[in-house]
mmCIF file of C-alpha atoms and ligand atoms in Angstrom:
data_model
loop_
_atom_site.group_PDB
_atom_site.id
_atom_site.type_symbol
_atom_site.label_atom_id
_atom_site.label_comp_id
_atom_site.label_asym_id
_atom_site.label_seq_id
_atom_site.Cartn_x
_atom_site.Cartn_y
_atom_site.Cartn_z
ATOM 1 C CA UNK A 1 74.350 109.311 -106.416
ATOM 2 C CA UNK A 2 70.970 107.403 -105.746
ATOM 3 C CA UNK A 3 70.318 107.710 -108.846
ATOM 4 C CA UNK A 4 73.450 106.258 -110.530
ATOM 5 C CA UNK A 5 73.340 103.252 -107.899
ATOM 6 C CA UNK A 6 69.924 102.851 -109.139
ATOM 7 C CA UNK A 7 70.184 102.887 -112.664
ATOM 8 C CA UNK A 8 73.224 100.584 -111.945
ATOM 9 C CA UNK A 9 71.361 97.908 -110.150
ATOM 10 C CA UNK A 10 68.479 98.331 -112.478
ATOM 11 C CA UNK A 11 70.937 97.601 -115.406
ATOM 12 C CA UNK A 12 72.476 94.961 -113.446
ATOM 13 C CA UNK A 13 69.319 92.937 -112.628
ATOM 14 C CA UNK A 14 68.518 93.178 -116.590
ATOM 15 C CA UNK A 15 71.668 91.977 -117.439
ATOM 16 C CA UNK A 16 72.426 89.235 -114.488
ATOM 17 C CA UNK A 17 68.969 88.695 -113.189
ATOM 18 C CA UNK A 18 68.374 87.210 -109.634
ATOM 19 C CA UNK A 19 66.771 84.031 -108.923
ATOM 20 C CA UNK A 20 65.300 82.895 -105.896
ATOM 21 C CA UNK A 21 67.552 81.286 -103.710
ATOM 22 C CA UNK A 22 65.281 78.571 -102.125
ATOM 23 C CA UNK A 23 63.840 77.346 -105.854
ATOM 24 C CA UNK A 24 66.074 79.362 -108.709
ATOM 25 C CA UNK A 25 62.853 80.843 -110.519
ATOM 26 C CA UNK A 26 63.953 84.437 -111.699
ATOM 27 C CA UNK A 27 63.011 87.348 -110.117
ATOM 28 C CA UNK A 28 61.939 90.259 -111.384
ATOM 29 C CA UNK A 29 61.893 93.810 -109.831
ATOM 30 C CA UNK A 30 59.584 96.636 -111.361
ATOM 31 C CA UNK A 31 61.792 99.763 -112.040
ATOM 32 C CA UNK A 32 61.464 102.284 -109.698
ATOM 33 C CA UNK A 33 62.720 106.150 -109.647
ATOM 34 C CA UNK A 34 64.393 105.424 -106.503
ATOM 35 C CA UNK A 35 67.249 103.303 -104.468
ATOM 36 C CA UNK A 36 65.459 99.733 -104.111
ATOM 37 C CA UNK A 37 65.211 98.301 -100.512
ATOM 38 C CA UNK A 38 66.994 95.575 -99.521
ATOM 39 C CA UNK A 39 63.599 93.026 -98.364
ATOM 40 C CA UNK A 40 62.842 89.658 -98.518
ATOM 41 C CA UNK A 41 61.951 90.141 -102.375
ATOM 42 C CA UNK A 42 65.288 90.665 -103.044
ATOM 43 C CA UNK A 43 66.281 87.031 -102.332
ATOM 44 C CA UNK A 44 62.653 84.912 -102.358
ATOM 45 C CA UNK A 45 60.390 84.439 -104.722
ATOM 46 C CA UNK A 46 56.490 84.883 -103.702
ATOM 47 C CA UNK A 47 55.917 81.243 -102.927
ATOM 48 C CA UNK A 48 59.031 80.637 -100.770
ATOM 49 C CA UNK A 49 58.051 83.868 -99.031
ATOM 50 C CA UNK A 50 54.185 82.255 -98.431
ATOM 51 C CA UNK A 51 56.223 79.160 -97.054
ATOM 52 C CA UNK A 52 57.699 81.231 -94.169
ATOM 53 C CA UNK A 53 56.305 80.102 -91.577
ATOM 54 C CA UNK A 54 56.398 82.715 -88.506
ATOM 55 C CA UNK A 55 56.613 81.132 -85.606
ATOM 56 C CA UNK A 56 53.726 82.177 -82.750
ATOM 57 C CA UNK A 57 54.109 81.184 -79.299
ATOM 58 C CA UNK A 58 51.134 79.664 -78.711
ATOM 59 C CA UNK A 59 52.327 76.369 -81.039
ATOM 60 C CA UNK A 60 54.194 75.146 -77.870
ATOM 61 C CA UNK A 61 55.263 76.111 -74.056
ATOM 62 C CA UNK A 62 58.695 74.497 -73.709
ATOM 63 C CA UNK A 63 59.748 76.492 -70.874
ATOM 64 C CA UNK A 64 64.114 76.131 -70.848
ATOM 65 C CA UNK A 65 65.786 75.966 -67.132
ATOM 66 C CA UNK A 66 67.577 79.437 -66.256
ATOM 67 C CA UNK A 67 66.017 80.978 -69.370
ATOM 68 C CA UNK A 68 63.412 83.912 -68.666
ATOM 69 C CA UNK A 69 61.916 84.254 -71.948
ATOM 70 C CA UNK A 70 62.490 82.438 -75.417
ATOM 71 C CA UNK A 71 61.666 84.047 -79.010
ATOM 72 C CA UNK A 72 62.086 82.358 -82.230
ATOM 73 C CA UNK A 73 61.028 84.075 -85.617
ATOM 74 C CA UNK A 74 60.351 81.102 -87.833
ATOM 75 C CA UNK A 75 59.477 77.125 -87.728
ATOM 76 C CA UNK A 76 62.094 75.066 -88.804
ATOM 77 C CA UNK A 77 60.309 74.003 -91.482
ATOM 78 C CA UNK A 78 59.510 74.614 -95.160
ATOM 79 C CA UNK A 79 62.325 77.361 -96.595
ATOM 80 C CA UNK A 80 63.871 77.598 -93.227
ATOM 81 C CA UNK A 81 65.026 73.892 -93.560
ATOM 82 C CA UNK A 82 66.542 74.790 -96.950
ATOM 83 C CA UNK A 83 68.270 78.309 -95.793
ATOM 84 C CA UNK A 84 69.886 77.195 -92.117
ATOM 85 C CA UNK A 85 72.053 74.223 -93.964
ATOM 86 C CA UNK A 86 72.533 76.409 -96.817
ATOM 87 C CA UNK A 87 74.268 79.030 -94.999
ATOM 88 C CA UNK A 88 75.682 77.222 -92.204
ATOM 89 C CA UNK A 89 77.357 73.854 -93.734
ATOM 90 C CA UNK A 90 78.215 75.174 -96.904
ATOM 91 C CA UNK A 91 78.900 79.173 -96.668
ATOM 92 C CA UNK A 92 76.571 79.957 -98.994
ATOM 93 C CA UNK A 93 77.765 83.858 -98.801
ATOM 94 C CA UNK A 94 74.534 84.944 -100.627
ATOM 95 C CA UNK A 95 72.551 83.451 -97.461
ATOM 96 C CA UNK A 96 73.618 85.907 -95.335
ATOM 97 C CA UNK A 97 71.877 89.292 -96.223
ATOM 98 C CA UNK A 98 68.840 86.502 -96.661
ATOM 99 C CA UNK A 99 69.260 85.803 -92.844
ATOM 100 C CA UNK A 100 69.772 89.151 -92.080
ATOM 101 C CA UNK A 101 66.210 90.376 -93.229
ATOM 102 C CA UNK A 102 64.755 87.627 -92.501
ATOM 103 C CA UNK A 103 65.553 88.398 -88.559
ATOM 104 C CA UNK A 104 64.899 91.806 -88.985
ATOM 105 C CA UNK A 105 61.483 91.099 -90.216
ATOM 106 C CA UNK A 106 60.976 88.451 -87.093
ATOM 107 C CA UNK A 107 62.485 91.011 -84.921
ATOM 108 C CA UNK A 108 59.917 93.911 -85.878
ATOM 109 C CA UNK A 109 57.147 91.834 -85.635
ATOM 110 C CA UNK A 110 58.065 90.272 -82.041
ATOM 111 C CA UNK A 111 57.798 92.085 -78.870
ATOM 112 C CA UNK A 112 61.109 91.630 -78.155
ATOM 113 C CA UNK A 113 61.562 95.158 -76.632
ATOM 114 C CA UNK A 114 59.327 94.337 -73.437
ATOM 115 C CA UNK A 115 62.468 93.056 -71.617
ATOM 116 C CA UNK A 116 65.215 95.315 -71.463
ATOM 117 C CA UNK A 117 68.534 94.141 -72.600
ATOM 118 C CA UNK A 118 71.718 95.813 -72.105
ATOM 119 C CA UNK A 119 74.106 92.512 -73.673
ATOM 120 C CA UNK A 120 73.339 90.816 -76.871
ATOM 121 C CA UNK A 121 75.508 87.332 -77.029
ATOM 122 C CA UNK A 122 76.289 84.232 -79.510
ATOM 123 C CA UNK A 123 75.929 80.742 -78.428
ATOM 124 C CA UNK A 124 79.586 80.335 -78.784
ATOM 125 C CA UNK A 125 81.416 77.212 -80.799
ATOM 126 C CA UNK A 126 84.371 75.313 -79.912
ATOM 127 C CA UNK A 127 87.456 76.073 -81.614
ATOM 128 C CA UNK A 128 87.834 73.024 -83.761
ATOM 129 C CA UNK A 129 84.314 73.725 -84.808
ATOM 130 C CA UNK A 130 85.115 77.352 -85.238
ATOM 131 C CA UNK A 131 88.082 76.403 -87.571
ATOM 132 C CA UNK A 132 85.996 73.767 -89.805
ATOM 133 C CA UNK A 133 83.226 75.850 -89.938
ATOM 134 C CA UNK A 134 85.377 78.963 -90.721
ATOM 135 C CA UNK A 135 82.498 81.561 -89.185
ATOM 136 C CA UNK A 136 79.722 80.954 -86.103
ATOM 137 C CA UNK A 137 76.416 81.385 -87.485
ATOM 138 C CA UNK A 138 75.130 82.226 -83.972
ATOM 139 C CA UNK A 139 77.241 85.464 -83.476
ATOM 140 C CA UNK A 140 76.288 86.395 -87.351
ATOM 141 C CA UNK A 141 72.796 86.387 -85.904
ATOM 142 C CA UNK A 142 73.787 88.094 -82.235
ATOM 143 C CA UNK A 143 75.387 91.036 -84.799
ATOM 144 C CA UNK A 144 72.122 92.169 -86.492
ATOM 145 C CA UNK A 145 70.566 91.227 -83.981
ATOM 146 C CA UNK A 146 72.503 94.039 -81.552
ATOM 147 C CA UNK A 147 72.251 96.338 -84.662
ATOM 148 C CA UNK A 148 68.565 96.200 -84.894
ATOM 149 C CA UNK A 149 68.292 96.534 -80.268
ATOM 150 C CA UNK A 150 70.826 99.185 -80.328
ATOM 151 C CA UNK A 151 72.780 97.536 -77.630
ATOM 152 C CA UNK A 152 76.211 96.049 -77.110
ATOM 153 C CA UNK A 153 77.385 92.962 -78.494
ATOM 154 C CA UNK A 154 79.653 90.830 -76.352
ATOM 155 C CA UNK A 155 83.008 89.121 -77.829
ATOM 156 C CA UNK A 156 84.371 86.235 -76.299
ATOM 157 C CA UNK A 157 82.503 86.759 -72.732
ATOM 158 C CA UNK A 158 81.362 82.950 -72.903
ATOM 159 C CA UNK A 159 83.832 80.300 -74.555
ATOM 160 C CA UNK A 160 83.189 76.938 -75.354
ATOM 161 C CA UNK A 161 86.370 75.024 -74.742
ATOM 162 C CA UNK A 162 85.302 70.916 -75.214
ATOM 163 C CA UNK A 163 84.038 69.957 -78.447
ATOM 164 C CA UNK A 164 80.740 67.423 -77.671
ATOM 165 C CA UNK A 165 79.310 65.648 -79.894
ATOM 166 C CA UNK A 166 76.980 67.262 -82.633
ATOM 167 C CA UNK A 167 73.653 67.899 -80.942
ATOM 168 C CA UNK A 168 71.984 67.408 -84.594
ATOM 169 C CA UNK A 169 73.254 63.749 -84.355
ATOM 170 C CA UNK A 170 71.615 62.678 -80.963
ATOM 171 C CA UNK A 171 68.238 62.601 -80.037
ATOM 172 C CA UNK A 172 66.723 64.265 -77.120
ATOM 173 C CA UNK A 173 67.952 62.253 -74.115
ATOM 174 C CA UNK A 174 71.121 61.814 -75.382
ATOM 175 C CA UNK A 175 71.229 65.828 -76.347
ATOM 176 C CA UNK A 176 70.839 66.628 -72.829
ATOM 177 C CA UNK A 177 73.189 64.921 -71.344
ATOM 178 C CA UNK A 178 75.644 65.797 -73.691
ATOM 179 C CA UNK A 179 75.292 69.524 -72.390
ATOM 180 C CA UNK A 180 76.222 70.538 -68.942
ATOM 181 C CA UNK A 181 77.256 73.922 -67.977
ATOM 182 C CA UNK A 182 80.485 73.040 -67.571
ATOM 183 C CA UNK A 183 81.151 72.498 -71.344
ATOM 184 C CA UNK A 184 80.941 76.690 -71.317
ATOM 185 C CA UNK A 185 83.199 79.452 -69.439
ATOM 186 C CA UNK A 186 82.921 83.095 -68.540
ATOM 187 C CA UNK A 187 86.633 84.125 -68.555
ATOM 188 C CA UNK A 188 85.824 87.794 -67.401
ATOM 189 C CA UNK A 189 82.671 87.309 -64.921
ATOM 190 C CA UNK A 190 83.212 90.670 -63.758
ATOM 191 C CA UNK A 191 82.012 91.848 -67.459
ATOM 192 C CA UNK A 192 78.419 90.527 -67.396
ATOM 193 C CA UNK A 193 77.215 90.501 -63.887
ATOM 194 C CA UNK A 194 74.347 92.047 -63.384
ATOM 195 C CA UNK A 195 73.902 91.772 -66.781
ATOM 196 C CA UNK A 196 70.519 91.307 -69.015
ATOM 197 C CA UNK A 197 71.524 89.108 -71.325
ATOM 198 C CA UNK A 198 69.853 87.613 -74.632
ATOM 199 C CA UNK A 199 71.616 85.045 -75.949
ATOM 200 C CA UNK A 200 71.026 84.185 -79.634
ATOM 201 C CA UNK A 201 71.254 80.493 -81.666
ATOM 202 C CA UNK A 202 70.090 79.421 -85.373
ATOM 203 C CA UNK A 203 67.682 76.620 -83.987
ATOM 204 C CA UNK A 204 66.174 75.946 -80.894
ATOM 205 C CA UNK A 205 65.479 71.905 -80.777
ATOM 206 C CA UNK A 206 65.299 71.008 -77.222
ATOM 207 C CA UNK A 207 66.900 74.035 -75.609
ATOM 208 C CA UNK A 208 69.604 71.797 -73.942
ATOM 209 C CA UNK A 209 72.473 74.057 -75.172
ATOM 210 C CA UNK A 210 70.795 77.168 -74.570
ATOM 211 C CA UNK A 211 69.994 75.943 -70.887
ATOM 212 C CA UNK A 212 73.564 74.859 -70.356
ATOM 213 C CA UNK A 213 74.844 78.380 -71.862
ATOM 214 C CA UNK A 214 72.012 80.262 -69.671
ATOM 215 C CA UNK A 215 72.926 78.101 -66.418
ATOM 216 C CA UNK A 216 76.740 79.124 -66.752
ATOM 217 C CA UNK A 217 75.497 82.842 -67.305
ATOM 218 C CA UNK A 218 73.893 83.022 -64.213
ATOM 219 C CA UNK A 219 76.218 81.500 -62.687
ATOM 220 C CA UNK A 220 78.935 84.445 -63.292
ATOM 221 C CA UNK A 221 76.586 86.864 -61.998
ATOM 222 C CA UNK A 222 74.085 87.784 -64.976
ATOM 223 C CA UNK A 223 70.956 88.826 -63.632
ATOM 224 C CA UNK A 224 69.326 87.279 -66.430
ATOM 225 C CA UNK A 225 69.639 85.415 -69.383
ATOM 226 C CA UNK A 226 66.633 85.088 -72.674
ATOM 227 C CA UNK A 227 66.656 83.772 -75.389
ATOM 228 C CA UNK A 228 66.795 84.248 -79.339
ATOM 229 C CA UNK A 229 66.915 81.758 -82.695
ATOM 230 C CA UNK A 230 66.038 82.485 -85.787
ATOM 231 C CA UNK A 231 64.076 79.034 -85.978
ATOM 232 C CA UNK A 232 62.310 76.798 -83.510
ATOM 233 C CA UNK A 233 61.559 72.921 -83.813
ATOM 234 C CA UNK A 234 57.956 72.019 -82.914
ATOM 235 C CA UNK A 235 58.602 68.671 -80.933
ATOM 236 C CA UNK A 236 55.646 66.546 -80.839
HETATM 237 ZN ZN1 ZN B 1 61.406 80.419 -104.633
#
């Protein structure tokens, strides 16, 4: 069998062959005598992949209210700033195994085990947004990301009932306010308290929404409530 799905991809990338997704050069894949991993490779050429740029804690110390710890896997900057739009505006459906290695690379690199988690959770969207958007990017990235832990992913334990205005469109002061933890509800509190809870996001900007999602957390009862996006703005 591996070597019939090999051959077949083989023949296939011959036939149809991949380009990069960021810049469209071709790709090309030495043969090999067995399956090919799914990595990086697969979707990014070798300069987009020296673009990445892997986010290190040291490039800034925003600490967010009621959130223990915060890890991000890449600047939003360079290919990240291309992929994120990409896959979130327009759907792109190839973007998705894309953002699933690239978290799986950030989350093998991070020390994201340290803390012990026993909920992985979306930063939820309101329905209207849910409907428009037709998927939440956030929960994509709370799935692989409770694949990769090994621990439970929540559905539905925090809602998002009253559509604000996009945070993308307002700048800092005004994304703050716009925020409060009333814009999200626990409907089943008794389901998370007591609860170690990471909470994941595509991009951390100023943390406002992450805050307000953290500060309604706690409020239900979790014990505690950090952090996860797959990219991180570098305010100045
Ligand atoms: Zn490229």
């Amino acid at each position: 069998m591996i070597e019939i799905s090999t051959f077949t991809t083989a023949f296939l990338d011959i036939l149809f062959p991949r380009r990069c997704l960021i810049c469209s050069v071709f790709l090309f894949h030495p043969l090999s005598g067995s399956a090919r991993k799914q990595s990086l490779e697969t979707y990014l050429c070798p300069a987009c992949r020296q673009h990445l740029q892997v986010y290190a804690t040291h490039l800034d110390s925003v600490r967010l209210l009621d959130v223990e710890k915060v890890f991000s896997g890449y600047l939003y900057a360079g290919p990240l700033e291309k992929i994120i739009p990409a896959w979130k505006y327009h759907k792109r459906n190839e973007f998705f195994p894309l953002v699933g290695e690239l978290l799986e690379s950030a989350l093998s690199r991070q020390e994201i085990l340290t803390p012990a988690f026993d909920l992985v959770m979306a930063i939820p969207l309101s329905p209207s947004v849910l409907r428009k958007r037709g998927f939440n990017q956030a929960f994509f990235i709370a799935s692989v990301v409770s694949a990769f832990l090994k621990q439970p992913l929540a559905r539905n334990l925090l809602i998002k009932h009253i559509d604000t205005p996009h945070q993308a469109s307002l700048d800092r002061r005004a994304r703050a306010l716009n925020l409060g933890p009333e814009n999200f509800q626990v409907p089943e509190p008794d389901r998370i308290v007591g609860r170690n809870i990471l909470l994941c996001d595509d991009v951390l900007t100023t943390g406002a929404t992450l805050s307000a999602a953290a500060r309604t957390l706690k409020s239900a009862g979790a014990a505690s409530v950090s952090a996860l996006t797959l990219a991180r703005v570098v305010l100045d």
